[in-house]
Short mmCIF file of C-alpha atoms in Angstrom, two decimals:
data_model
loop_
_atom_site.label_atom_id
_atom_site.label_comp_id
_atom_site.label_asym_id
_atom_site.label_seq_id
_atom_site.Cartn_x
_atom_site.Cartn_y
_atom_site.Cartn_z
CA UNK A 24 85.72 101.33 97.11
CA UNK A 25 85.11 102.14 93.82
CA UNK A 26 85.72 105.91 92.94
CA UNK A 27 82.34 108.14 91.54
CA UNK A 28 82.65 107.45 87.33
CA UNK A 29 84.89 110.31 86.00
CA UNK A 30 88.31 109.59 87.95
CA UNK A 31 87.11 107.15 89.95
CA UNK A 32 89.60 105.01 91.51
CA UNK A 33 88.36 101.44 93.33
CA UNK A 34 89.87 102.46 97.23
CA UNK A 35 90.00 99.91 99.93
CA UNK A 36 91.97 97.02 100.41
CA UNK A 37 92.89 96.41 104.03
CA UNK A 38 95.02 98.97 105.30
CA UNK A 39 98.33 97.76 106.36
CA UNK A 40 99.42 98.52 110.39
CA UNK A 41 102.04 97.63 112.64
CA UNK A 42 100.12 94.58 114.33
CA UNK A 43 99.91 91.58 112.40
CA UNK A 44 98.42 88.42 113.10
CA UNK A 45 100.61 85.33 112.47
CA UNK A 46 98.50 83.03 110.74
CA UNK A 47 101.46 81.07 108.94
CA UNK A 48 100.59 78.90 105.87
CA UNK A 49 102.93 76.73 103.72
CA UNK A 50 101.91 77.44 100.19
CA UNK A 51 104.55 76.50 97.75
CA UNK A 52 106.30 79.66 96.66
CA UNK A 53 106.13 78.90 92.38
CA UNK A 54 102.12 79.36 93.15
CA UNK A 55 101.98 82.69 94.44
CA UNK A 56 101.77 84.72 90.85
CA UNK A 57 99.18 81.88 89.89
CA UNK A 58 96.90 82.56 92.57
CA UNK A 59 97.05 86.07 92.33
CA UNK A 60 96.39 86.44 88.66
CA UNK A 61 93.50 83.97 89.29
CA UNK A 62 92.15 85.75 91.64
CA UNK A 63 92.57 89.02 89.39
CA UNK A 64 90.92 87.44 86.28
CA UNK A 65 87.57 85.28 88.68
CA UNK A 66 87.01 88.94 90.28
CA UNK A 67 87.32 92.00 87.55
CA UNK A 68 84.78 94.19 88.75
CA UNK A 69 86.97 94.59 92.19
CA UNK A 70 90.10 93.74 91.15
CA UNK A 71 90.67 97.53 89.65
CA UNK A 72 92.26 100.41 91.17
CA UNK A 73 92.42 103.32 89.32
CA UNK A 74 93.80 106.42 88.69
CA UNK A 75 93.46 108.90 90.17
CA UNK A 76 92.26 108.33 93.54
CA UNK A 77 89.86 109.40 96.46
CA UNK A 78 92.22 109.04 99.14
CA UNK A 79 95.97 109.34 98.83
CA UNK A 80 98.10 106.80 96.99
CA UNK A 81 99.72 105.82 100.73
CA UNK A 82 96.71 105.56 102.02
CA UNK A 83 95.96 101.88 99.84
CA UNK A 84 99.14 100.23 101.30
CA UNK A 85 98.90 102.07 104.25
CA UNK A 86 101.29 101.16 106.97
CA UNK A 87 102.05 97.82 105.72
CA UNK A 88 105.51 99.01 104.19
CA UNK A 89 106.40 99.21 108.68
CA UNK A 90 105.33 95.68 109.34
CA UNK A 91 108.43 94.20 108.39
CA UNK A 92 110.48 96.97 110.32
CA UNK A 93 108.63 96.56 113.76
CA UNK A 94 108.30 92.50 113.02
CA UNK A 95 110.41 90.57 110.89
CA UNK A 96 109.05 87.58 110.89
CA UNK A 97 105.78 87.94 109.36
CA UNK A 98 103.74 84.99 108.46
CA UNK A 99 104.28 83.92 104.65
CA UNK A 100 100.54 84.89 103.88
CA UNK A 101 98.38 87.80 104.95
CA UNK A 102 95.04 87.58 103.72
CA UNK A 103 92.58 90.49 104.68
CA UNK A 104 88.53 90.47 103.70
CA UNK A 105 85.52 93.00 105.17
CA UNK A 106 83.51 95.23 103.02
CA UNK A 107 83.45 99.31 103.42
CA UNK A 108 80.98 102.04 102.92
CA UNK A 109 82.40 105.33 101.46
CA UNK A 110 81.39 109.11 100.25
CA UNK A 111 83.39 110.91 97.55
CA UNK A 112 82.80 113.48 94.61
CA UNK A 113 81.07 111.96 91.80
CA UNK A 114 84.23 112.88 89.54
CA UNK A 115 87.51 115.37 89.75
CA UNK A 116 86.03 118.63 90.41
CA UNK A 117 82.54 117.66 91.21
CA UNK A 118 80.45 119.37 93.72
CA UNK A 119 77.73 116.38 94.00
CA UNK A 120 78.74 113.71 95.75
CA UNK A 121 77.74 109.99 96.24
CA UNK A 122 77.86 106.79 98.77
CA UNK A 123 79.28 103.68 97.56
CA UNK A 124 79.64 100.45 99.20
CA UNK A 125 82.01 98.08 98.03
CA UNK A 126 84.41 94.99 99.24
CA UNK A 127 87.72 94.54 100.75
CA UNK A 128 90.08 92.41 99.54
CA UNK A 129 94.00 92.08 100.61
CA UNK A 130 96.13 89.29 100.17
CA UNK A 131 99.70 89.34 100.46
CA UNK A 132 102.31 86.75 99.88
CA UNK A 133 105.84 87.66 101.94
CA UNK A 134 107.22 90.56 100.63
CA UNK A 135 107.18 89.85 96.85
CA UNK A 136 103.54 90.41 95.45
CA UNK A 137 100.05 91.38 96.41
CA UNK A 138 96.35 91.94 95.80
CA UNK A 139 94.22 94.20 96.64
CA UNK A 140 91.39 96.38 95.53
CA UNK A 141 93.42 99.38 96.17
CA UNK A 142 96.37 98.56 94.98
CA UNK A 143 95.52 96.23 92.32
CA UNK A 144 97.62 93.18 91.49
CA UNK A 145 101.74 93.71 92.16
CA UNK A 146 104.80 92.58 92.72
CA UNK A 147 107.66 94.49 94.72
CA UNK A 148 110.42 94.43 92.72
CA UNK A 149 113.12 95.55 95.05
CA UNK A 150 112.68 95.09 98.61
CA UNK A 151 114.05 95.17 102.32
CA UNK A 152 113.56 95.92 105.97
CA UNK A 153 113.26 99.56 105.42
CA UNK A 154 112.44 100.28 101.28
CA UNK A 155 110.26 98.53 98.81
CA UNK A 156 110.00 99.72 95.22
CA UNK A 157 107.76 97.73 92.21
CA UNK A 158 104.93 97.90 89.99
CA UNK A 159 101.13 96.93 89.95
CA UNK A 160 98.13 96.95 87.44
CA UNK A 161 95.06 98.69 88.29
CA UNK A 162 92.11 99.93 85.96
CA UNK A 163 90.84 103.59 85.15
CA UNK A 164 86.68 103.22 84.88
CA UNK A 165 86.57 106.66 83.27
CA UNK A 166 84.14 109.19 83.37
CA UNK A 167 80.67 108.83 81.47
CA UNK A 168 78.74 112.45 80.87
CA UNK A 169 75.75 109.66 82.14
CA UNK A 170 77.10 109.94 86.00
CA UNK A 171 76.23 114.12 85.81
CA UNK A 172 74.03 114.68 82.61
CA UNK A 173 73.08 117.84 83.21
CA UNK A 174 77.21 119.12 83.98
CA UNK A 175 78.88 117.02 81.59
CA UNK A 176 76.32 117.18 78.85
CA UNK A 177 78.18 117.65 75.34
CA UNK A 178 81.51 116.91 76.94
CA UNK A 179 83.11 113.34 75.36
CA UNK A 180 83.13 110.07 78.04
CA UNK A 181 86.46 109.14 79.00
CA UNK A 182 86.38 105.92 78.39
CA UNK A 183 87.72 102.95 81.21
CA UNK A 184 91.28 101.62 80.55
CA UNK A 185 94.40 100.22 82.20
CA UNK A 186 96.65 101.55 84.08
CA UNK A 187 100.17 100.62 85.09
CA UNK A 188 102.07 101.58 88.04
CA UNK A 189 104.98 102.24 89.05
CA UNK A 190 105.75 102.62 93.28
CA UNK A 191 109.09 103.19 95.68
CA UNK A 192 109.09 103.55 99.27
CA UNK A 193 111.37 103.96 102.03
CA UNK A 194 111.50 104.28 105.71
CA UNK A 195 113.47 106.69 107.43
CA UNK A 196 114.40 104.33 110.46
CA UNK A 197 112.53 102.79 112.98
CA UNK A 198 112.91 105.17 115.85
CA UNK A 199 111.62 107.79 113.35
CA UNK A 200 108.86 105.89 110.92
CA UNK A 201 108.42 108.55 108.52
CA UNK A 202 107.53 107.22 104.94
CA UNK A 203 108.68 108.88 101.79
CA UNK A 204 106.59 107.53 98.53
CA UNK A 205 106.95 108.16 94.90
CA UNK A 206 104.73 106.89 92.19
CA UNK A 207 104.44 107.56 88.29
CA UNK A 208 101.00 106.02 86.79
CA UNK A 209 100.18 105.56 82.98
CA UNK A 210 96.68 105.05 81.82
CA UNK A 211 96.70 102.88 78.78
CA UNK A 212 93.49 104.44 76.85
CA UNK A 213 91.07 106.56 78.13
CA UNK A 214 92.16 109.37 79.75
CA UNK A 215 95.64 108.08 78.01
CA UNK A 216 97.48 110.33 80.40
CA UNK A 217 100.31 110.09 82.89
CA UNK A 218 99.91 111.27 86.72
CA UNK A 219 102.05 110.70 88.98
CA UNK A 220 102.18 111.19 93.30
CA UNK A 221 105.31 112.31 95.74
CA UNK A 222 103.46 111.51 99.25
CA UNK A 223 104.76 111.46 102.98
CA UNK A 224 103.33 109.93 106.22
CA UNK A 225 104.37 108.36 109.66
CA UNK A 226 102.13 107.02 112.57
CA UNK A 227 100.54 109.54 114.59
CA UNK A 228 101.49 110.07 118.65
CA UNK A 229 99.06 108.24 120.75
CA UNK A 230 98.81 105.18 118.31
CA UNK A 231 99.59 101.11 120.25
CA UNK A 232 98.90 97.82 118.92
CA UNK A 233 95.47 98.20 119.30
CA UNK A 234 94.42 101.76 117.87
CA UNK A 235 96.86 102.71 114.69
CA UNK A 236 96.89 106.23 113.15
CA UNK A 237 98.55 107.49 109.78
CA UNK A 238 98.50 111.25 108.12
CA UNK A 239 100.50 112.59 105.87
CA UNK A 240 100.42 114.67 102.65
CA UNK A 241 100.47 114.04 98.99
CA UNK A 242 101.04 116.46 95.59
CA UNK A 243 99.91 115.02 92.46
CA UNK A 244 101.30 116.33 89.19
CA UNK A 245 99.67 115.35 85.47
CA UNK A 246 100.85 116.03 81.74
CA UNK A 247 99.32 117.94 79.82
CA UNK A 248 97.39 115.08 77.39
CA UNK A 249 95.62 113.59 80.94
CA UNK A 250 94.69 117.06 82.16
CA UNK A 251 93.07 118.22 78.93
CA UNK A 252 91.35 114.74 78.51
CA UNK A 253 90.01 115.05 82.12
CA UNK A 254 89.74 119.22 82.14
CA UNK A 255 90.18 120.70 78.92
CA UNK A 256 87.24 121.43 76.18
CA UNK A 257 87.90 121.33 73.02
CA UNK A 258 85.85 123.52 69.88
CA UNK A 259 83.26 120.64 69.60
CA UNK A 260 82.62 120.26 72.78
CA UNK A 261 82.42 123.96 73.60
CA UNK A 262 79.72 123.71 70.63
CA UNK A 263 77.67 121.13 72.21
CA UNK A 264 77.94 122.26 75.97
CA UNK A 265 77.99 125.42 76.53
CA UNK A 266 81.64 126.02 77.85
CA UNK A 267 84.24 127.89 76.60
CA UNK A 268 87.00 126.67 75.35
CA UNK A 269 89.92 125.29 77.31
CA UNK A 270 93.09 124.59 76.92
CA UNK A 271 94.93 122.66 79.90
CA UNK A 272 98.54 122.36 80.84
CA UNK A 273 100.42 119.87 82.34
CA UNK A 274 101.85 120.27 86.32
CA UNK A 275 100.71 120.21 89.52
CA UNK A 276 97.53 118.98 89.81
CA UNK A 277 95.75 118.35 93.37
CA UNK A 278 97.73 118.76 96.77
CA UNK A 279 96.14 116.97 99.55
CA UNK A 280 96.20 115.30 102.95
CA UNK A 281 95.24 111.75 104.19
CA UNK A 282 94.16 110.41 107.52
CA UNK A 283 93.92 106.79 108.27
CA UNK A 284 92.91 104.74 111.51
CA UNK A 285 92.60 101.52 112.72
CA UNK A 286 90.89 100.26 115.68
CA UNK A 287 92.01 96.43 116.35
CA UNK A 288 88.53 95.11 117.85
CA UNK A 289 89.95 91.71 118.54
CA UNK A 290 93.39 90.25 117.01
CA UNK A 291 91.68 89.19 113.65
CA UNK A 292 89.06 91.39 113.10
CA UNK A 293 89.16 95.24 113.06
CA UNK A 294 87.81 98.81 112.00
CA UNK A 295 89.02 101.81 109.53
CA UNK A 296 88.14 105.01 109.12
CA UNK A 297 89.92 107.07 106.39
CA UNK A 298 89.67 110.05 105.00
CA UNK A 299 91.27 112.60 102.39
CA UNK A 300 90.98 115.89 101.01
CA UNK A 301 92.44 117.53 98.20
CA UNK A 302 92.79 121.02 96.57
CA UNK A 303 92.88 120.94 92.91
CA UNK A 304 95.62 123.11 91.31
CA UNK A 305 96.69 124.78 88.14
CA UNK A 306 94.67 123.45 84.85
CA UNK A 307 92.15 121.20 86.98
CA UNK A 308 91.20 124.18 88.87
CA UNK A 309 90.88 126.62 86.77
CA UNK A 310 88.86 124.48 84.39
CA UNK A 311 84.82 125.43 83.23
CA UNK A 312 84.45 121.91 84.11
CA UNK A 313 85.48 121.92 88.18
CA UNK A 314 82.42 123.19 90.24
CA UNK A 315 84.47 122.62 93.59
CA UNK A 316 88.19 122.70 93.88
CA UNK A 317 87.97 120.95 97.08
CA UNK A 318 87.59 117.41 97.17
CA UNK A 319 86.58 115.35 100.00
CA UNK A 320 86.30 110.91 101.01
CA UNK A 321 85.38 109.11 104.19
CA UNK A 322 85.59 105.75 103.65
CA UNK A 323 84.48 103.09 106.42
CA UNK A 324 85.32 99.92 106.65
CA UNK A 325 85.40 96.50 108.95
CA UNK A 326 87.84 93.54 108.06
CA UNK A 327 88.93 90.42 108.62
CA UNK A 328 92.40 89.62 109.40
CA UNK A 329 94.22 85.65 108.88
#
């Protein structure tokens, strides 16, 4: 899903649950990072999750970080297509929204690296039955006045750029799956900021093998150069808009809450629904730029598991 211009972050990617279908294949290890950055350079235009995003960081991995600790032998490759349609602000802090569609892509080789159109292309680092920790490359597609001339008019685009990740998570145990999730992301140009995401969720009560529910909550915190790129105004642009000038700080930026679910239709394929919402705080709130501090995504989605 790719996120309204303006923080738009490309969202889906197969959402990771506790059922997985063991489809083993035999490709030679040495081929995996090939593949993967093959895959990332024949298919740009999906291959990019930004920063930051409609739904909650978790919420792109999803559950898969509890495969391994319900099943441990999970087939070498899991490969997940389908195609989603979702609704989101147009930008951080925009009242008008829009509907996207967009495709789902998830492909994940053992334990070691992955791609997706959430996540972006990665590699786990560190990892084990119960903790994972690594790094991933996504995109930032920035935020054109062009998406909401007559709000952004006079304020500078933000133009789109990479962005590098960094990720740890870790499961309490299995008889209590609560996920704990850190993340620190630095866009490389554009809004040339840092952001970065401490996050918790478990599976809800009344979830089986066939009907899988996350929620959990998120707080995302921002320096000061990404905040007043995104939500400051500077002299000029209080010239040529209108606003007044602003001068942002760096902190806590958006606290939020995530809901995912997944409704196994048959063993390969299967349906999501998520959904997020977030409060902006501090600087991004009180902007001239935010028209709603609430922000708001439904995504839905059908895949393909093998």
């Amino acid at each position: 899903m790719a996120r309204p211009a303006g923080r738009a972050e490309v969202s889906l990617g197969g959402k990771g649950v506790t059922q997985t279908y063991h489809a083993r294949r035999s490709w030679p290890r040495p081929a995996v990072l090939g593949l993967l950055a093959a895959l990332g350079a024949s298919l740009p235009s999906i291959a990019s999750s930004q920063t930051p995003s409609p739904l909650q960081e978790w919420q792109y991995p999803g559950g898969t970080i509890l495969d391994k600790v319900f099943d441990p032998n999970l087939p070498e490759w899991r490969v997940v297509l389908g195609a989603a349609l979702a609704s989101m602000p147009r930008y951080d802090g925009a009242r008008p929204y829009r509907t996207t569609p967009a495709p789902v892509i998830d492909i994940r080789y053992e334990d070691i690296a992955f791609f997706s159109v959430g996540e972006g292309l990665g590699m786990n680092i560190v990892h084990g039955d119960r903790y994972r920790a690594g790094i991933a490359l996504g995109y930032d597609l920035g935020r054109p006045y062009s998406d909401d001339y007559p709000h952004l008019h006079g304020l500078a685009d933000i133009g789109p750029a990479p962005v590098v990740k960094a990720f740890a998570s870790y499961v309490v145990s299995k008889k209590f799956p609560l996920v704990l999730r850190v993340d620190v992301r630095r866009i490389v140009g554009g809004a040339n900021g840092l952001l970065g995401d401490v996050e918790a969720f478990m599976p809800l009560p009344g979830s089986s093998r066939k009907f899988v529910m996350f929620a959990g909550p998120s707080m995302t915190f921002a320096n000061r150069r990404y905040l007043q790129t995104v939500f400051g105004v500077t002299e000029s642009q209080s010239l040529a808009s209108g606003y007044p000038m602003y001068t942002a700080r760096g902190g806590s930026m958006a606290a939020g809450l995530g809901f995912s679910a997944t409704r196994f239709i048959t063993p390969r394929w299967m349906f999501n629904v998520d959904a997020a919402w977030n409060r902006l705080r501090g600087s991004a709130r009180d902007s001239p730029i935010t028209q709603s501090a609430v922000q708001g995504v439904l995504e839905l989605s059908t895949e393909y598991r093998w």
